[in-house]
CSV table of C-alpha atoms in Angstrom, one decimal:
chain,number,residue,atom,x,y,z
A,1,GLN,CA,0.0,0.0,0.0
A,2,VAL,CA,1.3,3.4,-1.0
A,3,HIS,CA,2.0,5.8,1.9
A,4,LEU,CA,3.4,9.4,2.0
A,5,VAL,CA,4.0,10.7,5.5
A,6,GLN,CA,5.0,14.3,5.9
A,7,SER,CA,6.7,16.1,8.7
A,8,GLU,CA,4.9,18.0,11.3
A,9,ALA,CA,3.4,21.5,11.2
A,10,GLU,CA,5.7,24.5,11.3
A,11,VAL,CA,5.5,28.1,12.5
A,12,LYS,CA,8.0,30.5,10.8
A,13,LYS,CA,8.7,34.1,10.9
A,14,PRO,CA,8.7,36.2,7.7
A,15,GLY,CA,11.9,35.9,5.9
A,16,ALA,CA,12.7,32.4,7.2
A,17,SER,CA,12.8,29.2,5.3
A,18,VAL,CA,10.9,26.0,5.9
A,19,ASN,CA,11.9,22.4,5.0
A,20,ILE,CA,9.3,19.7,4.7
A,21,SER,CA,10.0,16.0,4.4
A,22,CYS,CA,7.9,13.3,2.7
A,23,LYS,CA,8.7,9.8,3.6
A,24,THR,CA,7.3,7.4,1.0
A,25,SER,CA,6.7,3.6,1.0
A,26,GLY,CA,4.8,1.0,-0.9
A,27,PHE,CA,6.1,1.8,-4.4
A,28,ASN,CA,9.4,2.0,-6.4
A,29,PHE,CA,10.7,5.5,-5.4
A,30,ASN,CA,13.0,5.5,-8.3
A,31,LYS,CA,10.2,5.3,-10.9
A,32,TYR,CA,8.0,8.1,-9.8
A,33,ALA,CA,8.1,11.8,-9.3
A,34,VAL,CA,7.0,13.4,-6.1
A,35,HIS,CA,5.1,16.6,-6.6
A,36,TRP,CA,4.5,19.4,-4.1
A,37,ILE,CA,1.2,21.2,-4.0
A,38,ARG,CA,0.0,23.8,-1.6
A,39,GLN,CA,-3.5,24.9,-0.4
A,40,GLY,CA,-3.7,28.3,1.2
A,41,PRO,CA,-6.7,29.6,3.1
A,42,GLY,CA,-9.4,30.6,0.6
A,43,GLN,CA,-6.9,30.1,-2.3
A,44,ARG,CA,-7.0,27.7,-5.1
A,45,LEU,CA,-4.4,24.9,-5.0
A,46,GLU,CA,-1.0,25.6,-6.5
A,47,TRP,CA,1.5,23.2,-8.0
A,48,LEU,CA,5.0,24.2,-6.8
A,49,GLY,CA,7.0,21.5,-8.8
A,50,GLN,CA,8.3,18.0,-8.8
A,51,ILE,CA,11.3,15.9,-8.3
A,52,THR,CA,11.8,12.4,-9.9
A,53,GLY,CA,13.0,9.9,-7.3
A,54,GLY,CA,15.6,8.0,-9.5
A,55,SER,CA,17.1,10.7,-11.7
A,56,GLY,CA,16.5,13.7,-9.4
A,57,ASN,CA,15.2,15.7,-12.4
A,58,LYS,CA,13.2,18.7,-11.2
A,59,ARG,CA,10.5,20.9,-12.6
A,60,PHE,CA,9.4,24.1,-11.1
A,61,SER,CA,6.4,26.4,-11.3
A,62,GLN,CA,7.9,29.7,-12.5
A,63,LYS,CA,6.0,31.4,-9.7
A,64,PHE,CA,8.2,29.7,-7.2
A,65,GLN,CA,11.4,29.2,-9.1
A,66,GLY,CA,14.3,30.7,-7.2
A,67,ARG,CA,12.5,30.4,-3.9
A,68,VAL,CA,11.8,26.7,-3.8
A,69,SER,CA,14.2,23.7,-3.9
A,70,PHE,CA,13.6,20.0,-4.0
A,71,SER,CA,15.8,17.2,-3.0
A,72,ARG,CA,15.5,13.5,-2.2
A,73,GLU,CA,17.3,10.8,-0.3
A,74,ILE,CA,16.9,7.6,-2.4
A,75,SER,CA,18.0,5.1,0.3
A,76,ALA,CA,15.4,6.6,2.7
A,77,THR,CA,12.8,7.0,-0.1
A,78,THR,CA,12.2,10.5,1.2
A,79,ALA,CA,11.6,13.7,-0.7
A,80,TYR,CA,12.2,17.2,0.6
A,81,MET,CA,11.0,20.6,-0.2
A,82,GLU,CA,12.5,23.9,1.0
A,83,LEU,CA,10.7,27.2,0.6
A,84,SER,CA,12.7,30.3,1.4
A,85,SER,CA,12.0,34.0,2.0
A,86,LEU,CA,8.6,33.2,3.5
A,87,THR,CA,5.9,35.8,3.7
A,88,SER,CA,2.4,35.6,5.2
A,89,GLU,CA,1.1,34.6,1.8
A,90,ASP,CA,3.0,31.3,2.1
A,91,THR,CA,0.8,30.3,5.0
A,92,ALA,CA,-0.8,27.1,3.6
A,93,THR,CA,-1.0,23.4,3.9
A,94,TYR,CA,1.7,21.8,1.8
A,95,TYR,CA,1.2,18.3,0.3
A,96,CYS,CA,3.5,15.9,-1.3
A,97,VAL,CA,1.8,13.8,-3.9
A,98,ARG,CA,3.0,10.8,-5.9
A,99,GLY,CA,3.2,11.3,-9.6
A,100,SER,CA,2.1,9.0,-12.4
A,101,SER,CA,3.9,6.2,-14.1
A,102,GLY,CA,1.4,5.8,-16.9
A,103,GLY,CA,-1.7,5.8,-14.6
A,104,PRO,CA,-3.9,8.5,-13.2
A,105,LEU,CA,-2.2,11.6,-11.8
A,106,PHE,CA,-2.3,12.5,-8.1
A,107,VAL,CA,-3.9,9.3,-6.7
A,108,ASP,CA,-1.7,9.3,-3.6
A,109,TRP,CA,-1.3,12.2,-1.2
A,110,GLY,CA,0.6,12.9,2.0
A,111,GLN,CA,-1.4,14.0,4.9
A,112,GLY,CA,-0.3,17.6,4.5
A,113,THR,CA,2.0,19.9,6.5
A,114,LEU,CA,0.6,23.2,7.8
A,115,VAL,CA,3.1,26.0,7.5
A,116,THR,CA,2.1,29.2,9.3
A,117,VAL,CA,4.1,32.4,8.6
A,118,SER,CA,3.6,35.0,11.3
A,119,SER,CA,5.7,37.6,13.1
B,1,ASP,CA,-0.5,29.2,-17.9
B,2,ILE,CA,-3.8,27.5,-18.4
B,3,TYR,CA,-6.5,29.0,-16.2
B,4,LEU,CA,-9.5,27.0,-15.0
B,5,THR,CA,-12.7,28.8,-14.0
B,6,GLN,CA,-14.7,26.6,-11.8
B,7,THR,CA,-18.4,27.3,-11.0
B,8,PRO,CA,-20.2,27.5,-8.7
B,9,SER,CA,-17.8,28.5,-5.9
B,10,SER,CA,-20.3,27.1,-3.4
B,11,LEU,CA,-23.7,25.4,-3.4
B,12,SER,CA,-26.2,23.9,-1.1
B,13,ALA,CA,-28.2,20.9,-2.2
B,14,SER,CA,-30.5,18.3,-0.7
B,15,VAL,CA,-29.9,14.5,-0.5
B,16,GLY,CA,-31.1,13.0,-3.8
B,17,ASP,CA,-30.5,16.2,-5.8
B,18,ARG,CA,-28.4,16.3,-9.0
B,19,VAL,CA,-25.4,18.4,-8.6
B,20,VAL,CA,-23.3,19.9,-11.5
B,21,ILE,CA,-19.9,21.6,-11.3
B,22,THR,CA,-18.1,23.0,-14.3
B,23,CYS,CA,-14.5,23.9,-15.1
B,24,GLN,CA,-13.8,26.1,-18.1
B,25,ALA,CA,-10.3,26.0,-19.4
B,26,THR,CA,-8.7,28.9,-21.2
B,27,GLN,CA,-7.4,26.6,-24.0
B,28,ASP,CA,-7.7,23.1,-25.2
B,29,ILE,CA,-6.5,20.6,-22.5
B,30,ARG,CA,-7.3,17.5,-24.6
B,31,GLN,CA,-9.4,16.0,-21.7
B,32,ASN,CA,-6.4,16.0,-19.4
B,33,LEU,CA,-8.5,16.9,-16.4
B,34,ASN,CA,-9.1,15.3,-13.0
B,35,TRP,CA,-11.7,15.9,-10.4
B,36,PHE,CA,-11.0,15.6,-6.7
B,37,HIS,CA,-13.0,15.6,-3.5
B,38,GLN,CA,-11.7,16.8,-0.2
B,39,LYS,CA,-13.3,16.5,3.2
B,40,PRO,CA,-12.4,19.0,6.0
B,41,GLY,CA,-9.0,18.4,7.4
B,42,LYS,CA,-8.2,15.6,5.0
B,43,ALA,CA,-6.1,15.2,1.9
B,44,PRO,CA,-7.9,15.3,-1.5
B,45,GLN,CA,-9.2,12.1,-3.0
B,46,LEU,CA,-9.1,11.5,-6.8
B,47,LEU,CA,-12.5,10.7,-8.1
B,48,ILE,CA,-12.3,11.0,-11.8
B,49,SER,CA,-9.2,11.0,-14.1
B,50,GLY,CA,-8.9,11.9,-17.8
B,51,THR,CA,-12.3,13.8,-17.8
B,52,SER,CA,-14.5,10.8,-17.3
B,53,THR,CA,-12.7,7.7,-15.9
B,54,LEU,CA,-14.1,6.8,-12.5
B,55,GLN,CA,-11.4,5.7,-10.0
B,56,PRO,CA,-11.7,2.2,-8.4
B,57,GLY,CA,-14.2,2.3,-5.5
B,58,VAL,CA,-15.8,5.6,-6.4
B,59,PRO,CA,-19.5,5.3,-6.6
B,60,SER,CA,-21.2,5.4,-10.0
B,61,ARG,CA,-23.3,8.4,-9.1
B,62,PHE,CA,-20.2,10.5,-9.9
B,63,SER,CA,-19.4,11.2,-13.5
B,64,GLY,CA,-17.5,13.6,-15.7
B,65,SER,CA,-17.8,14.8,-19.3
B,66,ALA,CA,-16.5,17.5,-21.6
B,67,SER,CA,-17.7,19.7,-24.4
B,68,GLY,CA,-14.9,21.7,-26.0
B,69,THR,CA,-13.0,23.5,-23.2
B,70,GLU,CA,-15.9,23.1,-20.7
B,71,TYR,CA,-15.6,20.2,-18.3
B,72,THR,CA,-18.5,19.0,-16.2
B,73,PHE,CA,-18.6,17.0,-13.0
B,74,THR,CA,-22.0,15.5,-12.0
B,75,ILE,CA,-23.3,13.8,-8.9
B,76,SER,CA,-26.5,12.2,-10.1
B,77,ARG,CA,-28.1,11.7,-6.6
B,78,LEU,CA,-26.4,13.5,-3.8
B,79,GLN,CA,-25.6,11.6,-0.6
B,80,SER,CA,-24.9,13.1,2.8
B,81,GLU,CA,-21.3,11.9,2.7
B,82,ASP,CA,-20.7,13.9,-0.5
B,83,LEU,CA,-20.3,17.2,1.4
B,84,GLY,CA,-17.0,18.9,1.1
B,85,PHE,CA,-14.7,20.7,-1.3
B,86,TYR,CA,-14.5,19.7,-5.0
B,87,PHE,CA,-11.9,20.9,-7.5
B,88,CYS,CA,-10.5,20.2,-10.9
B,89,LEU,CA,-7.0,19.9,-12.1
B,90,GLN,CA,-5.5,20.2,-15.6
B,91,TYR,CA,-2.4,18.3,-16.4
B,92,GLU,CA,-2.1,19.1,-20.1
B,93,ASN,CA,0.6,21.7,-19.6
B,94,LEU,CA,3.0,22.7,-16.9
B,95,PRO,CA,2.5,24.3,-14.5
B,96,TYR,CA,-0.4,22.1,-13.5
B,97,THR,CA,-3.3,24.3,-12.5
B,98,PHE,CA,-6.4,24.0,-10.5
B,99,GLY,CA,-9.9,25.3,-10.4
B,100,GLN,CA,-10.8,27.5,-7.5
B,101,GLY,CA,-13.0,24.8,-6.0
B,102,THR,CA,-16.6,24.3,-5.0
B,103,ASN,CA,-17.8,24.0,-1.4
B,104,LEU,CA,-20.7,21.7,-1.4
B,105,GLU,CA,-23.0,21.6,1.7
B,106,ILE,CA,-26.0,19.5,2.3
B,107,LYS,CA,-29.3,21.2,3.1
């Protein structure tokens, strides 16, 4: 069974960075991308980007490029996202989501990590 | 970027009602659209992929269709457990983009 388990909620001050982990299991980490999506209060969901487990190839939403970075630890089947220069507009729940290997996209989601940016 | 206009933003309906939600895309997305349901405090659940393919275990009262760049999601007979937030996703082009969502409440 596929699982994506994310790190706990974070409270950050404006200007800080946040790092979220996504521990995966139940599938071949090397063959899938892990995507990062956020859901802000009253906002539509936003796709931040993705990292492929095996190759480490990354794709970014232009909106976040330069401020977001993705990494992964293959042996631990874990993906990471770091978002820097936080503002109050980055307050949101961040999800890691398994990509597709030919099947439907975004079947499997992490439980979400709430990031609150407040002074 | 492809923009999805989802309507309505909220609706209230009774058990047994037919519910329709639409997503209008700003360009041809070749049926590369999914529909999700999210209950409060939970991660989204994929209901329909590729415009009209029901995911395993999803009740047949849910359906999806398209006409041109307008995509339609239908609940044929609303059940009480269907309350929550519904949204569409296009995956034709990067960045993947989402509709603004529909909050569905039960009368």
